[in-house]
XYZ file of C-alpha atoms in Angstrom:
723
model
C -79.445 10.132 53.034
C -79.625 10.651 49.283
C -79.199 6.940 48.627
C -82.095 6.098 50.968
C -84.469 8.679 49.589
C -84.062 7.534 45.994
C -85.774 4.122 46.329
C -88.643 5.446 48.487
C -89.552 7.960 45.811
C -89.542 5.227 43.197
C -91.780 3.045 45.376
C -94.252 5.860 45.894
C -94.521 6.447 42.188
C -95.106 2.774 41.453
C -97.891 2.332 44.080
C -101.429 2.850 42.900
C -103.605 4.796 45.387
C -106.558 2.619 46.507
C -108.566 5.164 48.517
C -109.640 8.731 47.946
C -107.395 9.864 50.774
C -104.454 8.291 49.116
C -105.435 9.975 45.861
C -105.692 13.360 47.504
C -102.385 12.908 49.309
C -100.781 11.805 46.055
C -102.157 14.891 44.309
C -100.878 17.105 47.111
C -97.427 15.458 46.814
C -97.390 16.112 43.082
C -98.469 19.712 43.544
C -95.893 20.304 46.261
C -93.065 18.510 44.452
C -93.564 19.804 40.923
C -92.748 23.504 41.299
C -89.310 22.970 42.865
C -87.678 21.021 40.019
C -89.320 23.260 37.381
C -88.405 26.631 38.835
C -84.847 25.754 39.868
C -83.604 24.915 36.359
C -85.245 28.029 34.904
C -83.630 30.209 37.519
C -80.227 28.574 37.024
C -80.497 28.804 33.236
C -81.454 32.466 33.422
C -78.577 33.164 35.801
C -76.114 31.389 33.513
C -77.491 33.131 30.448
C -77.211 36.546 32.104
C -73.656 35.807 33.214
C -72.586 34.603 29.759
C -74.379 37.469 28.012
C -72.785 40.142 30.207
C -69.379 38.499 29.901
C -69.574 38.203 26.113
C -70.804 41.779 25.837
C -67.924 42.975 28.014
C -65.399 40.930 25.997
C -66.602 42.206 22.622
C -66.888 45.764 23.922
C -63.339 45.628 25.301
C -61.990 44.475 21.950
C -63.903 47.123 20.007
C -62.899 49.899 22.392
C -59.245 48.891 22.162
C -59.373 48.873 18.352
C -60.992 52.326 18.380
C -58.397 53.532 20.878
C -55.570 52.390 18.585
C -57.183 54.111 15.630
C -57.646 57.372 17.538
C -54.115 57.260 18.954
C -52.653 56.595 15.502
C -54.584 59.540 14.094
C -53.370 61.850 16.851
C -49.791 60.628 16.673
C -49.326 61.093 12.917
C -52.175 63.556 12.159
C -52.952 60.930 9.572
C -56.146 62.209 7.965
C -54.601 65.624 7.215
C -51.572 64.203 5.418
C -50.913 63.711 1.751
C -50.469 60.147 0.521
C -46.684 60.456 0.372
C -46.471 61.714 3.958
C -48.719 58.871 5.137
C -46.534 56.278 3.464
C -43.399 57.669 5.102
C -44.855 56.706 8.486
C -44.244 53.075 7.458
C -40.590 52.516 8.315
C -38.161 49.684 7.576
C -39.688 46.283 6.845
C -43.186 47.674 7.434
C -42.756 49.781 4.308
C -41.959 46.645 2.286
C -45.093 44.839 3.457
C -47.367 47.754 2.655
C -45.701 48.319 -0.736
C -46.652 44.804 -1.828
C -50.222 45.417 -0.671
C -50.251 48.445 -2.998
C -48.821 46.339 -5.818
C -51.616 43.798 -5.400
C -54.251 46.537 -5.682
C -52.623 47.860 -8.860
C -52.464 44.430 -10.505
C -54.995 43.801 -13.313
C -56.129 40.583 -11.600
C -55.463 38.673 -8.413
C -53.756 35.829 -10.293
C -51.472 38.259 -12.117
C -50.629 40.049 -8.881
C -49.707 36.793 -7.133
C -47.558 35.739 -10.093
C -45.664 39.044 -10.056
C -44.997 38.688 -6.339
C -43.840 35.088 -6.600
C -41.553 35.957 -9.535
C -40.571 39.433 -8.395
C -37.589 40.982 -10.182
C -38.606 44.625 -9.803
C -37.648 45.143 -6.169
C -34.018 44.091 -5.706
C -31.511 44.563 -8.506
C -30.058 41.404 -10.104
C -32.314 39.218 -7.962
C -35.621 37.443 -8.513
C -37.415 36.604 -5.281
C -40.572 34.823 -4.240
C -41.815 37.664 -2.068
C -44.890 35.764 -0.863
C -42.818 32.947 0.597
C -39.803 34.951 1.739
C -41.772 37.725 3.467
C -44.961 35.821 4.437
C -47.209 38.144 2.431
C -50.388 36.122 2.969
C -51.934 38.925 5.097
C -51.406 41.380 2.234
C -52.951 38.940 -0.251
C -56.044 38.499 1.906
C -56.322 42.234 2.625
C -56.191 43.064 -1.095
C -58.828 40.422 -1.881
C -61.140 41.711 0.839
C -60.648 45.320 -0.235
C -61.667 44.593 -3.807
C -64.307 41.940 -3.107
C -66.205 44.077 -0.587
C -66.250 47.129 -2.854
C -64.401 49.157 -0.233
C -62.609 51.196 -2.903
C -65.683 53.420 -3.120
C -65.900 53.901 0.633
C -62.447 53.928 2.185
C -58.874 54.542 1.073
C -56.556 51.506 0.831
C -54.277 52.614 3.669
C -57.188 53.013 6.103
C -58.559 49.613 5.130
C -55.152 48.018 5.674
C -54.414 49.480 9.089
C -58.075 49.016 10.057
C -57.737 45.250 9.614
C -54.648 45.200 11.843
C -56.383 47.290 14.517
C -59.389 44.965 14.302
C -57.142 41.943 14.828
C -55.681 43.634 17.890
C -59.214 44.009 19.182
C -59.737 40.261 18.649
C -56.436 39.669 20.455
C -57.678 41.557 23.511
C -61.034 39.752 23.356
C -59.256 36.377 23.275
C -57.183 37.317 26.326
C -60.387 38.455 28.046
C -62.155 35.166 27.332
C -59.163 33.039 28.363
C -58.904 34.755 31.738
C -62.675 34.567 32.145
C -62.779 30.816 31.455
C -59.931 30.163 33.864
C -61.335 32.189 36.759
C -65.070 31.804 36.156
C -65.725 35.557 36.315
C -65.587 38.172 33.571
C -64.105 40.565 36.134
C -60.783 38.831 35.435
C -61.189 39.612 31.751
C -61.723 43.293 32.481
C -58.600 43.388 34.632
C -56.621 41.591 31.900
C -57.617 44.215 29.342
C -56.807 47.062 31.751
C -53.306 45.718 32.429
C -52.757 44.998 28.725
C -53.593 48.567 27.654
C -51.728 50.254 30.505
C -48.588 48.222 29.748
C -49.033 48.393 25.952
C -45.438 49.600 25.538
C -44.409 46.106 26.654
C -47.375 44.075 25.365
C -47.454 45.112 21.706
C -45.448 46.890 19.011
C -48.537 48.044 17.137
C -47.803 51.716 17.898
C -44.343 51.619 16.325
C -44.853 49.354 13.336
C -48.346 48.375 12.235
C -47.725 45.792 9.458
C -45.292 43.632 11.465
C -45.966 39.910 11.046
C -46.434 39.447 14.783
C -49.280 41.989 14.816
C -51.104 39.837 12.266
C -50.180 36.539 13.939
C -50.502 36.919 17.712
C -54.327 37.146 17.745
C -54.375 33.668 16.182
C -51.758 32.508 18.679
C -54.009 33.439 21.593
C -57.192 31.846 20.230
C -56.071 28.222 20.823
C -55.593 29.099 24.501
C -59.342 29.681 24.832
C -60.009 26.373 23.089
C -57.519 24.556 25.321
C -59.283 25.818 28.442
C -62.602 24.491 27.175
C -61.186 21.160 25.966
C -59.777 20.388 29.391
C -63.218 20.811 30.974
C -64.644 17.418 31.867
C -68.261 18.525 31.363
C -67.816 19.652 27.745
C -70.344 18.085 25.352
C -69.450 16.580 21.977
C -70.647 19.611 19.976
C -68.621 22.015 22.085
C -65.591 19.762 21.784
C -65.889 19.629 17.992
C -66.228 23.405 17.811
C -63.098 23.843 19.945
C -61.108 21.474 17.742
C -62.337 23.262 14.611
C -61.501 26.725 15.941
C -58.114 25.536 17.167
C -57.324 23.972 13.785
C -58.265 27.133 11.869
C -56.391 29.517 14.185
C -53.289 27.306 14.393
C -53.068 26.975 10.621
C -53.626 30.721 10.075
C -50.993 31.518 12.689
C -48.519 29.275 10.878
C -49.246 30.912 7.531
C -48.846 34.570 8.514
C -45.600 34.370 10.517
C -42.439 32.503 9.567
C -41.412 31.988 13.209
C -44.790 30.596 14.270
C -43.670 26.966 14.404
C -41.159 27.817 17.131
C -43.944 29.154 19.363
C -46.135 26.157 18.588
C -43.158 24.023 19.599
C -43.327 25.631 23.063
C -47.048 24.867 23.202
C -46.345 21.246 22.268
C -43.749 21.005 25.051
C -46.331 22.324 27.540
C -48.859 19.718 26.429
C -46.213 16.980 26.537
C -45.312 17.824 30.143
C -48.988 17.979 31.023
C -49.508 14.528 29.546
C -46.355 13.110 31.143
C -47.560 13.998 34.619
C -50.970 12.398 33.862
C -52.706 15.676 34.522
C -55.084 15.299 31.577
C -56.491 12.660 29.306
C -53.949 11.671 26.684
C -56.597 11.472 23.978
C -57.316 15.204 24.063
C -53.628 16.082 24.044
C -52.951 13.811 21.075
C -55.841 15.377 19.189
C -54.003 18.687 19.501
C -50.871 16.987 18.173
C -52.864 15.919 15.119
C -53.843 19.552 14.590
C -50.149 20.489 14.571
C -49.401 17.748 12.035
C -52.275 18.872 9.824
C -51.210 22.542 9.991
C -47.587 21.694 9.191
C -48.534 19.505 6.233
C -50.992 22.021 4.782
C -48.596 24.896 5.446
C -45.799 23.041 3.679
C -47.940 22.610 0.565
C -49.371 26.129 0.430
C -46.099 27.863 1.321
C -44.396 26.654 -1.851
C -43.032 23.506 -0.181
C -41.403 25.423 2.633
C -38.610 23.156 3.857
C -38.331 25.136 7.110
C -41.516 23.440 8.315
C -40.096 19.970 7.637
C -36.952 20.588 9.668
C -38.784 22.458 12.436
C -38.474 21.068 15.989
C -42.277 21.064 16.198
C -42.618 18.344 13.566
C -39.863 16.242 15.138
C -41.444 16.494 18.601
C -44.986 15.677 17.448
C -43.838 12.687 15.364
C -41.787 11.444 18.318
C -44.819 11.736 20.583
C -46.971 9.805 18.126
C -44.377 7.036 17.838
C -43.967 6.866 21.600
C -47.719 6.471 22.012
C -47.720 3.528 19.592
C -44.938 1.862 21.610
C -46.670 2.320 24.962
C -47.600 -0.860 26.819
C -50.820 -1.393 28.707
C -49.438 -1.467 32.231
C -51.612 -1.102 35.289
C -51.370 2.425 36.602
C -49.736 2.986 39.959
C -47.396 0.027 39.770
C -43.627 0.273 39.872
C -43.447 -0.900 36.272
C -45.803 1.920 35.223
C -43.517 4.503 36.836
C -40.494 3.039 35.059
C -42.399 3.125 31.768
C -43.191 6.809 32.317
C -39.498 7.607 32.706
C -38.619 5.498 29.670
C -41.357 7.181 27.628
C -40.068 10.642 28.585
C -36.514 9.690 27.639
C -37.716 8.068 24.425
C -39.597 11.192 23.304
C -36.611 13.470 23.957
C -34.206 11.140 22.154
C -36.520 10.582 19.201
C -37.132 14.322 18.815
C -33.421 15.145 18.548
C -32.732 12.146 16.293
C -35.595 12.880 13.909
C -34.628 16.545 13.661
C -31.022 15.640 12.800
C -32.170 13.115 10.193
C -34.582 15.591 8.589
C -31.862 18.226 8.342
C -29.542 15.694 6.725
C -31.967 14.695 3.966
C -34.067 17.837 3.460
C -32.237 20.730 1.756
C -32.924 23.842 3.763
C -31.608 27.233 4.801
C -33.299 27.351 8.143
C -32.108 30.632 9.629
C -28.458 29.636 9.985
C -27.642 33.183 11.033
C -29.948 32.741 14.038
C -27.838 29.868 15.380
C -24.660 31.894 14.878
C -26.290 34.827 16.642
C -27.215 32.667 19.649
C -23.687 31.272 19.825
C -22.228 34.776 19.974
C -24.885 36.031 22.392
C -24.213 33.277 24.916
C -20.442 33.698 24.603
C -19.868 30.383 22.856
C -18.153 32.113 19.990
C -16.500 35.422 19.150
C -16.874 37.207 15.841
C -16.006 40.436 14.073
C -18.755 39.900 11.531
C -20.679 43.119 10.925
C -24.135 41.493 10.669
C -23.771 39.464 13.870
C -22.492 42.404 15.891
C -25.166 44.667 14.434
C -27.862 42.212 15.519
C -26.347 41.991 18.999
C -26.562 45.776 19.282
C -30.286 45.867 18.516
C -32.268 46.735 21.617
C -34.936 44.122 20.909
C -32.318 41.326 20.861
C -30.699 42.215 24.185
C -31.700 41.226 27.708
C -34.582 43.222 29.226
C -33.647 46.490 30.880
C -34.510 47.514 34.418
C -37.035 49.987 33.052
C -39.097 47.074 31.738
C -39.480 45.502 35.192
C -40.005 48.915 36.755
C -42.925 49.677 34.422
C -44.581 46.333 35.169
C -44.124 46.907 38.896
C -45.568 50.427 38.812
C -48.752 49.102 37.253
C -48.886 46.397 40.013
C -48.819 43.690 37.313
C -45.488 42.043 38.135
C -46.034 41.596 41.922
C -49.425 39.926 41.456
C -48.118 37.793 38.615
C -45.262 36.487 40.768
C -47.718 35.732 43.604
C -50.110 33.852 41.314
C -47.291 31.990 39.569
C -45.713 30.834 42.852
C -49.030 29.547 44.255
C -49.978 27.740 41.042
C -46.497 26.307 40.585
C -46.253 24.964 44.154
C -49.754 23.509 43.897
C -48.714 21.843 40.628
C -45.688 20.303 42.365
C -48.005 18.940 45.063
C -50.186 17.336 42.400
C -47.176 15.744 40.713
C -45.994 14.253 44.007
C -49.465 12.901 44.662
C -49.367 11.177 41.301
C -45.927 9.747 42.039
C -47.231 8.422 45.357
C -50.196 6.765 43.566
C -52.788 9.126 44.982
C -55.499 9.579 42.373
C -56.771 13.051 41.547
C -60.355 14.061 42.130
C -62.633 14.111 39.123
C -64.207 17.343 40.331
C -62.218 19.726 42.509
C -64.388 21.784 44.869
C -63.583 25.183 46.264
C -63.120 23.786 49.765
C -60.338 21.478 48.563
C -58.004 24.363 47.768
C -56.171 22.434 45.041
C -55.841 24.732 42.085
C -52.959 22.626 40.805
C -55.335 19.804 39.903
C -56.864 21.851 37.101
C -55.002 20.847 33.917
C -55.748 24.082 32.036
C -54.102 26.093 34.815
C -51.008 23.911 34.774
C -50.799 24.172 30.994
C -50.763 27.964 31.172
C -48.259 27.965 34.041
C -45.816 25.791 32.075
C -46.380 27.867 28.950
C -45.797 31.198 30.667
C -42.629 29.882 32.338
C -41.233 28.840 28.945
C -42.127 32.180 27.346
C -40.788 34.074 30.348
C -37.481 32.244 30.193
C -37.031 33.348 26.584
C -38.128 36.920 27.371
C -35.420 37.136 30.046
C -32.833 36.438 27.338
C -34.192 38.485 24.417
C -36.262 41.578 25.151
C -38.124 41.402 21.842
C -39.841 38.226 23.052
C -41.491 40.146 25.882
C -44.339 40.899 23.462
C -45.204 37.195 23.600
C -44.821 36.862 27.356
C -46.285 40.057 28.821
C -49.853 39.472 27.501
C -49.712 36.062 29.192
C -48.582 37.813 32.370
C -51.643 40.086 32.214
C -53.972 37.145 31.684
C -52.500 34.891 34.384
C -52.228 37.631 37.018
C -55.823 38.748 36.430
C -57.080 35.151 36.612
C -55.257 34.559 39.898
C -56.480 37.570 41.852
C -60.061 36.918 40.673
C -60.046 33.172 41.399
C -61.411 32.017 44.785
C -59.612 28.701 44.269
C -56.230 30.393 44.299
C -56.972 32.231 47.540
C -58.394 29.044 49.025
C -55.217 27.157 48.085
C -53.162 29.794 49.888
C -55.401 29.633 52.976
C -55.089 25.839 53.072
C -51.324 26.169 53.251
C -51.555 28.883 55.915
C -54.135 26.753 57.842
C -56.345 29.763 58.364
C -58.954 29.077 61.094
C -59.855 32.450 62.571
C -62.120 33.320 59.630
C -64.053 30.922 57.428
C -61.570 30.389 54.558
C -64.191 29.854 51.836
C -66.000 33.068 52.705
C -62.735 34.997 52.883
C -61.607 33.568 49.534
C -64.851 34.677 47.877
C -64.532 38.147 49.392
C -60.892 38.575 48.343
C -61.566 37.337 44.808
C -63.914 40.284 44.378
C -62.331 42.892 46.649
C -58.724 42.618 45.435
C -59.476 43.050 41.686
C -61.905 45.861 42.513
C -59.235 47.726 44.490
C -56.664 47.112 41.740
C -59.104 48.312 39.088
C -59.960 51.502 40.981
C -56.302 52.325 41.587
C -55.450 51.716 37.921
C -58.391 53.868 36.848
C -57.333 56.717 39.121
C -53.661 56.671 38.132
C -53.582 55.636 34.471
C -56.931 56.584 32.938
C -56.103 60.349 32.920
C -52.822 59.527 31.158
C -54.605 57.566 28.443
C -57.054 60.412 27.891
C -54.201 62.932 27.774
C -52.472 60.876 25.075
C -55.631 60.921 22.977
C -56.116 64.656 23.459
C -52.546 65.649 22.590
C -52.026 66.269 18.897
C -48.622 64.938 17.921
C -47.211 65.830 14.533
C -44.971 63.530 12.525
C -42.830 65.989 10.603
C -40.106 64.724 8.255
C -39.752 67.255 5.410
C -36.293 66.027 4.346
C -37.556 62.542 3.529
C -40.591 63.985 1.753
C -38.328 66.204 -0.365
C -36.073 63.247 -1.194
C -38.974 61.053 -2.316
C -40.422 63.919 -4.356
C -37.098 64.468 -6.109
C -36.747 60.760 -6.927
C -40.240 60.598 -8.425
C -39.663 63.732 -10.529
C -35.993 63.574 -11.518
C -34.725 60.005 -11.360
C -35.048 57.763 -14.441
C -37.521 54.902 -14.256
C -34.704 52.353 -14.680
C -32.647 53.850 -11.841
C -31.401 51.619 -9.002
C -30.803 53.199 -5.581
C -28.280 52.136 -2.954
C -28.247 53.137 0.702
C -29.185 51.876 4.144
C -31.755 49.028 4.077
C -34.261 51.015 6.157
C -34.250 53.888 3.662
C -34.467 51.460 0.732
C -37.718 50.086 2.132
C -39.232 53.587 2.173
C -37.994 54.273 -1.383
C -39.574 51.041 -2.620
C -42.907 51.997 -1.033
C -43.056 55.700 -1.902
C -41.546 55.673 -5.386
C -41.583 52.084 -6.648
C -37.973 52.397 -7.873
C -35.633 49.401 -7.706
C -33.170 49.166 -4.802
C -30.034 47.167 -4.016
C -31.041 45.869 -0.573
C -34.003 45.415 1.762
C -34.434 45.534 5.564
C -34.951 41.753 5.780
C -32.792 39.416 7.834
C -33.926 35.925 6.851
C -31.928 35.649 3.637
C -28.163 35.200 3.499
C -27.798 37.023 0.187
C -29.733 40.053 1.428
C -27.685 40.093 4.640
C -24.494 40.098 2.594
C -25.847 42.887 0.395
C -26.712 44.978 3.443
C -23.202 44.581 4.817
C -21.608 45.505 1.488
C -23.797 48.586 0.950
C -23.103 49.744 4.513
C -19.444 50.039 3.494
C -20.238 53.589 2.339
C -19.879 54.505 6.039
C -16.521 52.727 6.444
C -12.903 53.732 5.802
C -12.679 52.400 2.279
C -11.392 53.945 -0.908
C -13.618 55.487 -3.553
C -12.613 52.736 -5.961
C -13.648 49.982 -3.520
C -17.052 51.559 -2.936
C -17.505 52.104 -6.665
C -16.802 48.436 -7.398
C -19.266 47.299 -4.725
C -22.060 49.553 -5.990
C -21.571 48.776 -9.669
C -21.559 45.035 -8.898
C -25.215 45.497 -7.881
C -25.973 47.749 -10.893
C -26.649 50.750 -8.644
C -27.299 54.079 -10.390
C -27.591 56.385 -7.380
C -26.084 56.383 -3.905
C -27.809 58.005 -0.921
C -25.683 58.944 2.093
C -27.590 59.610 5.318
C -26.118 62.238 7.585
C -27.725 60.610 10.627
C -25.658 57.428 10.113
C -22.478 59.133 8.968
C -22.428 61.481 11.988
C -24.165 59.084 14.378
C -23.610 59.644 18.087
C -24.616 56.292 19.538
C -25.848 55.879 23.082
C -24.282 52.415 23.313
C -20.516 52.330 23.018
C -19.284 50.457 19.978
C -22.720 49.931 18.442
C -22.683 52.673 15.836
C -22.726 51.417 12.255
C -19.343 52.987 11.493
C -17.811 51.431 14.634
C -19.059 47.970 13.686
C -17.691 48.419 10.176
C -14.279 49.455 11.538
C -14.192 46.305 13.674
C -15.215 44.078 10.744
C -12.652 45.703 8.414
C -9.819 45.535 10.940
C -9.604 49.272 11.502
C -10.157 48.843 15.247
C -8.333 46.302 17.400
C -10.585 45.525 20.369
C -7.894 43.558 22.229
C -5.685 46.639 22.441
C -8.202 48.904 24.111
C -10.041 50.053 20.972
C -6.820 51.370 19.469
C -7.296 52.660 15.929
C -5.101 51.035 13.331
C -3.678 52.930 10.394
C -5.957 53.443 7.403
C -4.760 55.446 4.425
C -8.376 56.232 3.484
C -10.762 58.498 5.328
C -14.378 57.623 6.077
C -16.114 57.490 2.715
C -19.333 59.259 3.732
C -17.243 62.249 4.903
C -14.759 62.315 2.079
C -17.321 62.091 -0.728
C -18.976 65.328 0.450
C -15.787 67.356 -0.087
C -15.943 66.862 -3.873
C -12.294 66.319 -4.665
C -10.410 63.690 -6.634
C -10.675 60.717 -6.772
C -14.241 60.827 -5.339
C -15.569 63.179 -8.012
C -14.239 60.774 -10.638
C -16.670 58.096 -9.546
C -19.582 60.025 -7.973
C -21.422 63.207 -8.923
C -23.643 64.916 -6.377
C -27.066 65.616 -7.884
C -29.220 66.429 -4.847
C -28.843 67.174 -1.149
C -30.709 68.559 1.840
C -30.069 68.608 5.574
C -30.359 64.824 5.959
C -29.569 63.203 2.615
C -26.890 63.465 -0.060
C -27.650 61.818 -3.413
C -24.784 60.923 -5.764
C -25.042 59.675 -9.305
C -22.679 56.773 -9.934
C -20.727 57.612 -13.065
C -20.896 55.012 -15.790
C -17.864 56.505 -17.541
C -15.156 57.484 -15.074
C -13.847 61.018 -15.651
C -10.487 61.620 -13.976
C -10.060 65.132 -12.662
C -7.022 66.667 -11.048
């Protein structure tokens, strides 16, 4: 009918009315026809504008409210505003203390250039070692935070610590907003975004580590990791104009590069993204041109990151670079074969094999010719974790005992189930995955995909952005099932994908198509369920979890650690400026932050020398002689030794994972094959024996300070032998 009506309208417009009747009828036609095309676009534009405005307002509001919630919770947890500066700094533990200490150093520097130079040639942190702290610890967030603090004149308005943690909380708000927008774009309704945010906050124990350690690199990086997902959803839309496409490419380039700069492990996650895009392209689920534009963004980010990260060789030997280069080469070798033919299918298989082979080959070649120290301890750790190798090495066994590097516990799955997140995620993932398999088989059988998929079709697997996220979440989930610490990458994706699914009529329609539902109109039922199900979930979450969130904000928790405060106060008042302290790496990070004194080790695990130092300093909790410990400490020019009672008398919950147990295994004082039988050692445990103050321990060490938690010993420069 539409094809017939088109020409008649054209003919009517071309005819010239010869009589007055014809003129009047023509005028009446114009009057009757004009209002319909004019009013309809205005109404549609207003409806779209209202929808976008409300959605954007909800997204921004969600991000701001989450940032304010984090700030209020942090204040209640540590009673932060009522603390002295020293007590505030003690709340930064482990590696977080190191990051914040360098932020303080940048603010104290006479100029930005001088501050950067001192960080890149730092010899005031670790004894007998000059490090490039900016490169080794990815201190670019601290550099930018210090610049912003001084450039904006915030020193007159806000204290440095509030400015620092405020930026991190603000980035977490952007993170939540990006998840909101991604779910909204996928489902078409901002109700999915609201549900994503609700699940994210309720399951925040498993979605973020911001509550435990604010300055972690992942807290700075993950907001930039999520932004490209929004851009990917828009790029895969067929109706996107050139300006929108350029904006998406620009935003993706900026966020990808920033993500690579602020986190040393970022290229591994981008490698997973590249694999997802490669599989998407291999199954012909999206135009290859758009996918290869993203590959160019990866190349650009790697090249620029290599230059600005002091020629970081880790980026050259990264699997991401090898994969992207292999994909580019494979594209150049592709032949123009008619799609759908047998030869085209063979070429697809050959292309897939070629990319995999080239990736491995290029990575091996790069590692042969590029000098690098690309986290060799990580490969050894994975070998031991998967049972490919056995070791008594203290560092490896200590890493295996860390909770974040073990497989997820049952409590993790129980928490996700109680919030109804896991069941809906599994439902959505199964439907999308099976629909994706159907699409792949259609492509194999030469059945072309529709350019525009309607709701009645019930084919959610034909949407490339959905398939991209499904592949991506499966890859992240596989890693999270092996190492629990990676759940902080996967669980936010779970929130986003589950919320999209229950709010998407297409997903329900796909399910009804499989079930061949005929009793009720499937389209109507899909529309009803896409609104009713998230509403019911939202109300149940509000009723059960909202009172808990309010209770957490109302309860005033007090972080009370007087022993550490007393220790730091004593060091600042009594210890010489040139003193060097030795102890556990976690405590050394706090000493560096609170006092500025030099230490022998740091809580960092990406440097072989620092790992070896940590293992040697930990020997103070082993069964070694006073002379052995003295030689180790003096080899690092240590002036003072700090023994922690919590480590020396540790009662571990996991058998064999206490520091002293791991040291006994590494030193051969425990034979695991003989049922943990203790072997003979003529020396007692050093941390116990040194407290008794008898020879030969008093010859080497003199106790100068102690409290309930810490014992400080001065390392004698001239050994005095006492009977």
